[in-house]
mmCIF file of C-alpha atoms (C1' of nucleotides) in Angstrom:
data_model
loop_
_atom_site.group_PDB
_atom_site.id
_atom_site.type_symbol
_atom_site.label_atom_id
_atom_site.label_comp_id
_atom_site.label_asym_id
_atom_site.label_seq_id
_atom_site.Cartn_x
_atom_site.Cartn_y
_atom_site.Cartn_z
ATOM 1 C CA MET A 10 63.235 -78.557 -2.998
ATOM 2 C CA ALA A 11 59.678 -77.822 -2.270
ATOM 3 C CA GLU A 12 58.247 -76.699 1.019
ATOM 4 C CA ALA A 13 54.896 -77.921 1.814
ATOM 5 C CA ARG A 14 52.353 -75.375 2.835
ATOM 6 C CA GLU A 15 49.092 -76.425 4.397
ATOM 7 C CA GLU A 16 45.850 -75.226 2.925
ATOM 8 C CA GLU A 17 43.358 -73.210 4.828
ATOM 9 C CA THR A 18 40.014 -74.925 4.821
ATOM 10 C CA VAL A 19 37.738 -72.212 6.086
ATOM 11 C CA SER A 20 34.192 -71.956 4.804
ATOM 12 C CA ALA A 21 32.768 -68.647 3.911
ATOM 13 C CA GLU A 22 30.163 -68.563 6.607
ATOM 14 C CA ALA A 23 32.800 -69.394 9.274
ATOM 15 C CA SER A 24 34.676 -66.251 8.638
ATOM 16 C CA GLY A 25 32.236 -63.839 10.174
ATOM 17 C CA PHE A 26 30.339 -63.476 13.417
ATOM 18 C CA SER A 27 28.689 -66.953 13.100
ATOM 19 C CA ASP A 28 31.687 -68.844 14.202
ATOM 20 C CA LEU A 29 31.748 -67.259 17.639
ATOM 21 C CA SER A 30 30.400 -69.513 20.328
ATOM 22 C CA ASP A 31 28.416 -68.142 23.105
ATOM 23 C CA SER A 32 31.330 -67.807 25.480
ATOM 24 C CA GLU A 33 33.411 -66.121 22.793
ATOM 25 C CA PHE A 34 30.699 -63.781 22.006
ATOM 26 C CA LEU A 35 30.618 -62.750 25.605
ATOM 27 C CA GLU A 36 34.309 -62.257 25.623
ATOM 28 C CA PHE A 37 33.886 -60.043 22.639
ATOM 29 C CA LEU A 38 31.552 -57.800 24.634
ATOM 30 C CA ASP A 39 33.982 -57.707 27.498
ATOM 31 C CA LEU A 40 34.143 -53.957 27.936
ATOM 32 C CA GLU A 41 30.517 -53.090 27.397
ATOM 33 C CA ASP A 42 28.544 -52.247 30.491
ATOM 34 C CA ASP A 43 26.216 -54.792 32.017
ATOM 35 C CA GLU A 44 22.980 -53.211 30.774
ATOM 36 C CA LYS A 45 24.066 -53.242 27.160
ATOM 37 C CA LEU A 46 25.402 -56.725 27.656
ATOM 38 C CA CYS A 47 22.091 -58.059 28.952
ATOM 39 C CA ALA A 48 20.176 -56.265 26.254
ATOM 40 C CA SER A 49 22.236 -57.795 23.433
ATOM 41 C CA LEU A 50 21.920 -61.187 24.942
ATOM 42 C CA SER A 51 18.184 -61.238 25.283
ATOM 43 C CA LYS A 52 16.329 -62.871 22.479
ATOM 44 C CA PRO A 53 14.342 -60.655 20.086
ATOM 45 C CA GLY A 54 11.053 -62.299 21.060
ATOM 46 C CA SER A 55 11.455 -61.801 24.772
ATOM 47 C CA SER A 56 12.717 -58.272 24.878
ATOM 48 C CA SER A 57 10.235 -57.197 27.553
ATOM 49 C CA GLU A 58 11.916 -58.948 30.339
ATOM 50 C CA LEU A 59 15.631 -58.338 30.835
ATOM 51 C CA PRO A 60 17.250 -60.762 33.207
ATOM 52 C CA GLU A 61 17.223 -59.683 36.794
ATOM 53 C CA LYS A 62 20.409 -58.879 38.625
ATOM 54 C CA ASP A 63 20.627 -62.287 40.357
ATOM 55 C CA ASP A 64 18.897 -64.104 37.540
ATOM 56 C CA LYS A 65 21.451 -63.549 34.845
ATOM 57 C CA PRO A 66 21.817 -66.065 32.036
ATOM 58 C CA LEU A 67 24.044 -68.893 33.070
ATOM 59 C CA SER A 68 26.511 -68.109 30.418
ATOM 60 C CA LEU A 69 26.899 -64.638 31.692
ATOM 61 C CA GLN A 70 27.731 -65.933 35.209
ATOM 62 C CA ASN A 71 30.248 -68.287 33.634
ATOM 63 C CA TRP A 72 31.714 -65.325 31.897
ATOM 64 C CA LYS A 73 32.083 -63.309 34.971
ATOM 65 C CA ARG A 74 33.651 -66.241 36.737
ATOM 66 C CA GLU A 75 35.928 -66.885 33.827
ATOM 67 C CA LEU A 76 37.326 -63.463 34.030
ATOM 68 C CA ASP A 77 37.941 -63.850 37.729
ATOM 69 C CA VAL A 78 39.543 -67.293 37.938
ATOM 70 C CA LEU A 79 40.924 -68.231 34.554
ATOM 71 C CA SER A 80 44.374 -67.332 33.404
ATOM 72 C CA PRO A 81 44.791 -65.696 30.003
ATOM 73 C CA MET A 82 46.076 -69.019 28.711
ATOM 74 C CA GLU A 83 42.849 -70.708 29.752
ATOM 75 C CA ARG A 84 40.572 -67.838 28.759
ATOM 76 C CA PHE A 85 41.960 -67.710 25.249
ATOM 77 C CA HIS A 86 42.043 -71.500 25.016
ATOM 78 C CA LEU A 87 45.820 -71.518 24.414
ATOM 79 C CA LYS A 88 48.131 -74.367 24.896
ATOM 80 C CA TYR A 89 51.195 -72.625 23.614
ATOM 81 C CA LEU A 90 52.254 -69.208 22.339
ATOM 82 C CA TYR A 91 53.771 -67.919 19.215
ATOM 83 C CA VAL A 92 57.149 -66.219 19.368
ATOM 84 C CA THR A 93 55.476 -63.139 17.982
ATOM 85 C CA ASP A 94 52.955 -63.064 20.775
ATOM 86 C CA LEU A 95 55.830 -62.444 23.108
ATOM 87 C CA SER A 96 57.561 -59.821 20.910
ATOM 88 C CA THR A 97 54.203 -58.065 20.454
ATOM 89 C CA GLN A 98 53.914 -58.258 24.238
ATOM 90 C CA SER A 99 57.227 -56.449 24.604
ATOM 91 C CA TRP A 100 55.862 -53.587 22.467
ATOM 92 C CA CYS A 101 52.902 -53.099 24.748
ATOM 93 C CA GLU A 102 51.546 -55.947 26.889
ATOM 94 C CA LEU A 103 48.100 -54.362 27.290
ATOM 95 C CA GLN A 104 47.689 -53.800 23.549
ATOM 96 C CA MET A 105 48.650 -57.432 22.987
ATOM 97 C CA ALA A 106 46.112 -58.443 25.616
ATOM 98 C CA TYR A 107 43.365 -56.321 24.007
ATOM 99 C CA GLU A 108 44.166 -57.838 20.643
ATOM 100 C CA LYS A 109 43.618 -61.328 22.123
ATOM 101 C CA GLU A 110 40.433 -60.237 23.965
ATOM 102 C CA LEU A 111 38.887 -58.075 21.329
ATOM 103 C CA PRO A 112 40.401 -59.072 17.981
ATOM 104 C CA GLY A 113 39.367 -56.475 15.500
ATOM 105 C CA ASP A 114 40.196 -55.489 11.936
ATOM 106 C CA LEU A 115 43.321 -53.439 11.627
ATOM 107 C CA LYS A 116 43.166 -50.190 9.732
ATOM 108 C CA PRO A 117 43.445 -50.581 5.963
ATOM 109 C CA GLU A 118 46.574 -48.553 5.869
ATOM 110 C CA LYS A 119 48.269 -50.658 8.434
ATOM 111 C CA ALA A 120 47.037 -53.821 6.835
ATOM 112 C CA ALA A 121 48.626 -52.638 3.487
ATOM 113 C CA VAL A 122 51.984 -52.150 5.095
ATOM 114 C CA LEU A 123 51.793 -55.624 6.643
ATOM 115 C CA ASN A 124 50.738 -57.210 3.362
ATOM 116 C CA THR A 125 53.614 -55.605 1.501
ATOM 117 C CA GLY A 126 55.959 -56.922 4.199
ATOM 118 C CA ALA A 127 54.502 -60.400 3.848
ATOM 119 C CA SER A 128 54.873 -60.356 -0.001
ATOM 120 C CA ILE A 129 58.506 -59.323 0.275
ATOM 121 C CA HIS A 130 59.137 -62.137 2.768
ATOM 122 C CA LEU A 131 57.304 -64.600 0.417
ATOM 123 C CA ALA A 132 59.369 -63.442 -2.584
ATOM 124 C CA ARG A 133 62.613 -64.120 -0.599
ATOM 125 C CA GLU A 134 61.322 -67.539 0.491
ATOM 126 C CA LEU A 135 60.583 -68.423 -3.096
ATOM 127 C CA GLU A 136 64.185 -67.678 -4.077
ATOM 128 C CA LEU A 137 65.197 -70.776 -2.131
ATOM 129 C CA HIS A 138 62.345 -73.198 -2.576
ATOM 130 C CA ASP A 139 58.938 -73.848 -4.141
ATOM 131 C CA LEU A 140 55.711 -74.043 -2.226
ATOM 132 C CA VAL A 141 53.307 -76.956 -2.469
ATOM 133 C CA THR A 142 49.807 -76.717 -1.269
ATOM 134 C CA ILE A 143 48.602 -79.633 0.762
ATOM 135 C CA SER A 144 45.145 -79.773 2.235
ATOM 136 C CA VAL A 145 44.950 -80.641 5.918
ATOM 137 C CA THR A 146 41.919 -81.215 8.128
ATOM 138 C CA THR A 147 43.402 -81.959 11.542
ATOM 139 C CA LYS A 148 45.999 -80.277 13.640
ATOM 140 C CA GLU A 149 47.978 -83.526 13.439
ATOM 141 C CA ASP A 150 48.173 -83.093 9.700
ATOM 142 C CA ALA A 151 49.264 -79.458 10.117
ATOM 143 C CA TRP A 152 52.047 -80.461 12.454
ATOM 144 C CA ALA A 153 53.050 -83.297 10.193
ATOM 145 C CA ILE A 154 53.632 -80.792 7.412
ATOM 146 C CA LYS A 155 55.754 -78.723 9.740
ATOM 147 C CA PHE A 156 57.807 -81.885 10.525
ATOM 148 C CA LEU A 157 58.198 -82.833 6.858
ATOM 149 C CA ASN A 158 59.443 -79.341 6.187
ATOM 150 C CA ILE A 159 62.101 -79.643 8.980
ATOM 151 C CA LEU A 160 63.107 -83.053 7.654
ATOM 152 C CA SER A 161 63.752 -81.674 4.191
ATOM 153 C CA MET A 162 65.320 -78.366 5.311
ATOM 154 C CA ILE A 163 68.057 -79.659 7.639
ATOM 155 C CA PRO A 164 69.918 -81.553 4.922
ATOM 156 C CA THR A 165 69.555 -78.533 2.616
ATOM 157 C CA LEU A 166 71.001 -76.309 5.286
ATOM 158 C CA GLN A 167 73.974 -78.757 5.711
ATOM 159 C CA SER A 168 74.632 -79.193 1.922
ATOM 160 C CA GLU A 169 73.651 -75.817 0.453
ATOM 161 C CA GLY A 170 74.297 -73.626 3.516
ATOM 162 C CA ARG A 171 71.038 -71.662 3.522
ATOM 163 C CA ILE A 172 67.312 -72.218 4.326
ATOM 164 C CA ARG A 173 64.335 -69.924 4.860
ATOM 165 C CA GLU A 174 61.214 -70.187 6.985
ATOM 166 C CA PHE A 175 62.444 -72.860 9.344
ATOM 167 C CA PRO A 176 59.923 -73.888 11.980
ATOM 168 C CA VAL A 177 60.979 -74.040 15.569
ATOM 169 C CA PHE A 178 59.215 -75.078 18.779
ATOM 170 C CA GLY A 179 60.114 -75.844 22.337
ATOM 171 C CA GLU A 180 59.791 -74.881 25.920
ATOM 172 C CA VAL A 181 61.368 -71.674 27.199
ATOM 173 C CA GLU A 182 61.049 -71.005 30.959
ATOM 174 C CA GLY A 183 58.119 -73.444 31.161
ATOM 175 C CA MET A 184 56.119 -72.034 28.240
ATOM 176 C CA PHE A 185 55.898 -73.887 24.987
ATOM 177 C CA LEU A 186 56.739 -71.504 22.074
ATOM 178 C CA VAL A 187 56.169 -71.928 18.343
ATOM 179 C CA GLY A 188 57.738 -69.826 15.641
ATOM 180 C CA VAL A 189 59.386 -69.653 12.252
ATOM 181 C CA ILE A 190 62.965 -68.469 11.646
ATOM 182 C CA ASP A 191 63.293 -66.201 8.641
ATOM 183 C CA GLU A 192 66.654 -67.414 7.446
ATOM 184 C CA LEU A 193 69.542 -69.582 8.632
ATOM 185 C CA HIS A 194 72.862 -69.712 6.782
ATOM 186 C CA TYR A 195 76.449 -70.559 7.288
ATOM 187 C CA THR A 196 78.901 -67.604 7.007
ATOM 188 C CA ALA A 197 82.202 -67.793 5.163
ATOM 189 C CA LYS A 198 83.803 -68.589 8.456
ATOM 190 C CA GLY A 199 81.392 -71.471 8.981
ATOM 191 C CA GLU A 200 79.367 -69.848 11.710
ATOM 192 C CA LEU A 201 75.579 -70.380 11.781
ATOM 193 C CA GLU A 202 73.867 -67.062 11.349
ATOM 194 C CA LEU A 203 70.163 -66.211 11.783
ATOM 195 C CA THR A 204 68.921 -63.239 9.851
ATOM 196 C CA GLU A 205 65.570 -61.654 10.441
ATOM 197 C CA LEU A 206 64.241 -59.380 7.763
ATOM 198 C CA LYS A 207 62.155 -56.389 8.775
ATOM 199 C CA THR A 208 60.655 -54.217 6.032
ATOM 200 C CA ARG A 209 59.681 -50.664 6.701
ATOM 201 C CA ARG A 210 57.282 -48.343 4.982
ATOM 202 C CA ARG A 211 59.337 -45.224 5.580
ATOM 203 C CA ALA A 212 63.034 -45.026 4.718
ATOM 204 C CA MET A 213 64.211 -44.454 8.225
ATOM 205 C CA LEU A 214 65.808 -46.568 10.919
ATOM 206 C CA PRO A 215 63.647 -48.018 13.603
ATOM 207 C CA LEU A 216 63.374 -46.379 16.985
ATOM 208 C CA ALA A 217 64.985 -48.063 19.961
ATOM 209 C CA ALA A 218 61.671 -49.538 21.107
ATOM 210 C CA GLN A 219 61.235 -51.257 17.778
ATOM 211 C CA LYS A 220 64.779 -52.585 17.835
ATOM 212 C CA LYS A 221 64.245 -53.866 21.398
ATOM 213 C CA LYS A 222 61.227 -55.849 20.321
ATOM 214 C CA ASP A 223 62.993 -57.293 17.218
ATOM 215 C CA CYS A 224 66.094 -58.237 19.303
ATOM 216 C CA PHE A 225 63.915 -60.055 21.766
ATOM 217 C CA GLN A 226 62.155 -61.933 18.972
ATOM 218 C CA VAL A 227 65.371 -63.257 17.400
ATOM 219 C CA SER A 228 66.795 -64.043 20.853
ATOM 220 C CA LEU A 229 63.741 -66.208 21.423
ATOM 221 C CA TYR A 230 64.356 -68.040 18.165
ATOM 222 C CA LYS A 231 67.927 -68.820 19.354
ATOM 223 C CA CYS A 232 66.702 -70.131 22.685
ATOM 224 C CA ILE A 233 64.342 -72.501 20.905
ATOM 225 C CA PHE A 234 66.600 -73.530 18.089
ATOM 226 C CA ASP A 235 69.483 -74.230 20.427
ATOM 227 C CA ALA A 236 67.268 -76.268 22.643
ATOM 228 C CA MET A 237 66.120 -78.305 19.723
ATOM 229 C CA VAL A 238 69.643 -79.203 18.430
ATOM 230 C CA GLN A 239 70.705 -79.915 21.966
ATOM 231 C CA GLY A 240 68.038 -82.533 22.333
ATOM 232 C CA LYS A 241 66.134 -80.543 24.965
ATOM 233 C CA VAL A 242 62.888 -80.521 22.931
ATOM 234 C CA THR A 243 61.781 -84.106 23.212
ATOM 235 C CA PRO A 244 58.946 -85.765 21.378
ATOM 236 C CA ALA A 245 57.249 -86.299 24.825
ATOM 237 C CA SER A 246 57.415 -82.578 25.624
ATOM 238 C CA LEU A 247 55.952 -81.620 22.245
ATOM 239 C CA ILE A 248 53.075 -84.137 22.634
ATOM 240 C CA GLN A 249 52.447 -83.007 26.263
ATOM 241 C CA HIS A 250 52.238 -79.337 25.425
ATOM 242 C CA THR A 251 50.345 -79.473 22.179
ATOM 243 C CA LYS A 252 48.039 -82.316 23.140
ATOM 244 C CA LEU A 253 48.529 -83.851 19.693
ATOM 245 C CA CYS A 254 47.546 -87.457 19.162
ATOM 246 C CA PRO A 255 50.737 -89.212 17.897
ATOM 247 C CA ASP A 256 48.761 -92.301 16.846
ATOM 248 C CA LYS A 257 45.976 -90.535 15.015
ATOM 249 C CA PRO A 258 46.019 -91.577 11.322
ATOM 250 C CA LEU A 259 47.355 -88.897 8.973
ATOM 251 C CA GLY A 260 45.345 -87.590 6.145
ATOM 252 C CA PRO A 261 45.820 -89.172 2.687
ATOM 253 C CA SER A 262 47.339 -86.034 1.097
ATOM 254 C CA VAL A 263 49.907 -85.757 3.964
ATOM 255 C CA LEU A 264 50.754 -89.467 3.692
ATOM 256 C CA ARG A 265 51.147 -89.048 -0.046
ATOM 257 C CA HIS A 266 53.500 -86.118 0.360
ATOM 258 C CA ALA A 267 55.575 -87.931 3.016
ATOM 259 C CA GLN A 268 56.030 -90.839 0.643
ATOM 260 C CA GLN A 269 57.013 -88.504 -2.158
ATOM 261 C CA GLU A 270 59.717 -87.160 0.131
ATOM 262 C CA GLY A 271 60.874 -90.684 0.895
ATOM 263 C CA PHE A 272 59.680 -91.002 4.429
ATOM 264 C CA SER A 273 57.918 -94.256 5.219
ATOM 265 C CA VAL A 274 55.837 -93.087 8.171
ATOM 266 C CA LYS A 275 52.309 -93.909 9.188
ATOM 267 C CA SER A 276 51.654 -91.635 12.120
ATOM 268 C CA LEU A 277 52.629 -88.304 13.545
ATOM 269 C CA GLY A 278 54.523 -90.105 16.258
ATOM 270 C CA ASP A 279 56.735 -91.783 13.678
ATOM 271 C CA LEU A 280 57.528 -88.378 12.000
ATOM 272 C CA LEU A 281 58.223 -86.821 15.390
ATOM 273 C CA GLU A 282 60.833 -89.439 16.178
ATOM 274 C CA LEU A 283 62.432 -88.807 12.818
ATOM 275 C CA VAL A 284 62.466 -85.082 13.446
ATOM 276 C CA PHE A 285 64.087 -85.569 16.877
ATOM 277 C CA LEU A 286 66.826 -87.764 15.338
ATOM 278 C CA SER A 287 67.430 -85.403 12.427
ATOM 279 C CA VAL A 288 67.596 -82.300 14.588
ATOM 280 C CA THR A 289 69.948 -83.781 17.179
ATOM 281 C CA LEU A 290 72.156 -85.965 14.954
ATOM 282 C CA SER A 291 72.768 -83.756 11.955
ATOM 283 C CA ASP A 292 75.781 -81.868 13.535
ATOM 284 C CA LEU A 293 73.809 -78.656 13.649
ATOM 285 C CA PRO A 294 75.594 -76.086 15.823
ATOM 286 C CA VAL A 295 73.784 -73.623 18.122
ATOM 287 C CA ILE A 296 73.245 -70.322 16.429
ATOM 288 C CA ASP A 297 76.363 -68.230 16.459
ATOM 289 C CA ILE A 298 75.205 -64.876 15.147
ATOM 290 C CA LEU A 299 71.856 -63.037 15.254
ATOM 291 C CA LYS A 300 71.242 -60.353 12.719
ATOM 292 C CA ILE A 301 68.272 -58.135 11.865
ATOM 293 C CA GLU A 302 68.148 -56.386 8.516
ATOM 294 C CA TYR A 303 65.852 -53.381 8.020
ATOM 295 C CA ILE A 304 65.014 -52.598 4.448
ATOM 296 C CA HIS A 305 62.737 -49.984 2.921
ATOM 297 C CA GLN A 306 59.610 -51.575 1.360
ATOM 298 C CA GLU A 307 59.375 -49.340 -1.744
ATOM 299 C CA THR A 308 63.037 -49.129 -2.756
ATOM 300 C CA ALA A 309 64.469 -52.246 -1.091
ATOM 301 C CA THR A 310 67.257 -49.960 0.265
ATOM 302 C CA VAL A 311 69.013 -51.453 3.248
ATOM 303 C CA LEU A 312 68.350 -49.058 6.107
ATOM 304 C CA GLY A 313 70.482 -50.770 8.609
ATOM 305 C CA THR A 314 71.787 -54.148 9.864
ATOM 306 C CA ASP A 315 71.984 -54.854 13.607
ATOM 307 C CA THR A 316 73.948 -57.654 15.174
ATOM 308 C CA VAL A 317 72.181 -58.689 18.322
ATOM 309 C CA ALA A 318 74.214 -59.398 21.490
ATOM 310 C CA PHE A 319 72.552 -62.499 22.875
ATOM 311 C CA GLU A 320 71.911 -61.985 26.554
ATOM 312 C CA GLU A 321 70.528 -65.237 27.729
ATOM 313 C CA LYS A 322 69.884 -64.345 31.335
ATOM 314 C CA GLU A 323 68.120 -61.171 30.321
ATOM 315 C CA VAL A 324 66.013 -62.935 27.763
ATOM 316 C CA ARG A 325 64.918 -65.675 30.052
ATOM 317 C CA GLY A 326 64.109 -63.134 32.771
ATOM 318 C CA LYS A 327 61.920 -61.259 30.365
ATOM 319 C CA VAL A 328 60.082 -64.413 29.371
ATOM 320 C CA GLN A 329 59.478 -65.155 33.013
ATOM 321 C CA HIS A 330 58.056 -61.718 33.531
ATOM 322 C CA TYR A 331 55.713 -62.097 30.518
ATOM 323 C CA MET A 332 54.722 -65.580 31.599
ATOM 324 C CA ALA A 333 53.377 -64.151 34.907
ATOM 325 C CA TYR A 334 50.757 -62.386 32.874
ATOM 326 C CA TRP A 335 49.847 -65.408 30.772
ATOM 327 C CA MET A 336 49.556 -67.642 33.793
ATOM 328 C CA GLY A 337 47.284 -65.118 35.506
ATOM 329 C CA HIS A 338 49.727 -64.205 38.227
ATOM 330 C CA ARG A 339 49.531 -60.535 37.418
ATOM 331 C CA GLU A 340 47.460 -58.041 35.416
ATOM 332 C CA PRO A 341 48.677 -56.828 32.051
ATOM 333 C CA GLN A 342 50.635 -53.599 32.019
ATOM 334 C CA GLY A 343 50.665 -50.684 29.647
ATOM 335 C CA VAL A 344 53.587 -48.789 28.439
ATOM 336 C CA ASP A 345 55.788 -46.466 30.539
ATOM 337 C CA VAL A 346 55.070 -42.842 30.256
ATOM 338 C CA GLU A 347 58.166 -42.339 28.188
ATOM 339 C CA GLU A 348 56.685 -44.612 25.587
ATOM 340 C CA ALA A 349 53.158 -43.191 25.600
ATOM 341 C CA TRP A 350 53.726 -42.201 21.925
ATOM 342 C CA LYS A 351 52.989 -45.836 21.140
ATOM 343 C CA CYS A 352 49.381 -45.220 22.138
ATOM 344 C CA ARG A 353 48.930 -42.799 19.177
ATOM 345 C CA THR A 354 48.555 -45.655 16.702
ATOM 346 C CA CYS A 355 46.880 -48.143 19.092
ATOM 347 C CA ASN A 356 43.390 -49.413 18.187
ATOM 348 C CA TYR A 357 42.508 -49.607 21.775
ATOM 349 C CA LYS A 358 43.568 -46.208 22.999
ATOM 350 C CA ASN A 359 39.905 -45.166 23.617
ATOM 351 C CA ILE A 360 39.107 -48.080 25.916
ATOM 352 C CA CYS A 361 42.495 -48.633 27.440
ATOM 353 C CA GLU A 362 42.292 -49.150 31.197
ATOM 354 C CA TRP A 363 45.924 -48.243 31.596
ATOM 355 C CA ARG A 364 45.325 -44.732 30.112
ATOM 356 C CA ARG A 365 42.119 -44.293 31.966
ATOM 357 C CA SER A 366 43.555 -45.167 35.347
ATOM 358 C CA GLY A 367 46.666 -43.129 34.939
ATOM 359 C CA GLY A 368 49.203 -45.798 34.293
ATOM 360 C CA VAL A 369 50.094 -43.277 31.582
ATOM 361 C CA LEU A 370 49.704 -39.782 32.942
ATOM 362 C CA SER A 371 47.056 -38.113 30.950
ATOM 363 C CA SER A 372 49.022 -34.955 30.953
ATOM 364 C CA ALA A 373 51.719 -36.641 29.007
ATOM 365 C CA LEU A 374 49.293 -37.448 26.214
ATOM 366 C CA GLU A 375 46.872 -34.528 26.272
ATOM 367 C CA PRO A 376 48.655 -31.594 27.774
ATOM 368 C CA GLN A 377 46.220 -29.555 30.005
ATOM 369 C CA HIS A 378 46.009 -25.861 29.456
ATOM 370 C CA LYS A 379 47.963 -23.952 32.017
ATOM 371 C CA LYS A 380 45.767 -22.428 34.685
ATOM 372 C CA ALA A 381 44.912 -18.806 34.127
ATOM 373 C CA LYS A 382 47.071 -16.543 36.167
ATOM 374 C "C1'" DA B 30 28.267 -78.956 22.354
ATOM 375 C "C1'" DT B 31 26.695 -78.343 29.605
ATOM 376 C "C1'" DT B 32 32.330 -78.233 23.661
ATOM 377 C "C1'" DG B 33 36.843 -77.441 21.225
ATOM 378 C "C1'" DC B 34 40.497 -74.994 19.313
ATOM 379 C "C1'" DT B 35 46.111 -72.580 16.864
ATOM 380 C "C1'" DA B 36 49.483 -70.502 10.252
ATOM 381 C "C1'" DA B 37 53.124 -67.353 12.318
ATOM 382 C "C1'" DA B 38 54.540 -63.278 10.977
ATOM 383 C "C1'" DG B 39 53.253 -59.112 8.914
ATOM 384 C "C1'" DG B 40 54.910 -53.127 11.076
ATOM 385 C "C1'" DG B 41 54.727 -49.318 14.624
#
DNA sequence: ATTGCTAAAGGG
């Protein structure tokens, strides 16, 4: 079995600053003060006259208004969220918001740990199937690949009992979520078990805060997967949330691959109908068991395995709370004082409004010297 | 372009 993987088609010049449009560039400068902002916006040739207070460039006014009236979903041009957006949000909502607003490079050391984790995941994936590169140009093509993967993976799960990197999507508490389940398999007892692998740089068990985030992540997967097999994720809902064009012709490489897999489809809509039928009529159960396995990156030692108690009410309540931020119904929050240690490794600690305004007591972070007696 | 848009997860 071969899983299709879409190819990135990014040109070299589109990877740097040049792909930022005016409005995005302004977002990038969000936290600069107005003077600096105006200065960097003025053209080199006309540096003598900075815009007057009430004669600002139109784009700047738009930017100001954007921040005032648009929800984060609108500001970041998002139609749906990734599961990991929400689990990152549960680590620190404000850090997650800064990452969206001011996406920067992560520190090389951190990137290395993530890359190691990604390769370990890839190695595990390759144990179960091959990868095929398929070039895609439209988002319809990209979703078609996702659908083809689902169509080939469901029969594999039912016949061989195990699949990895299974795509899931669906509405949870009004928000459309997209994610990928690490692994699904049937246990000896015939229960459907989800396992999420987490690799760690240091050979120690995760702190409670880390576990909490990971539990939330796998709980979201269960919400989405269960909704899919129960027929609650309809083709119409997918189309409505993603704004995909079901009738747009698929690219030739995608069509060729679909044919190779034995699917006679001409459009994304056709594929979507097939996916709906396959997901709902393949006798897939809801997920019975949620497990998280923590392993040490260097030695592959199992550090611990947690079985997650699925608390549906609690999970949905949490999603509702996080949605209030995304819909612009409330400001993003930083961490509680007890978790201020998270700020130590945060890229945004120096500009963080939460820290500045005392959401985290400064004394908890930088103990003041006791007053002289 | 007075515009449009998504690879999810990767670890702390």
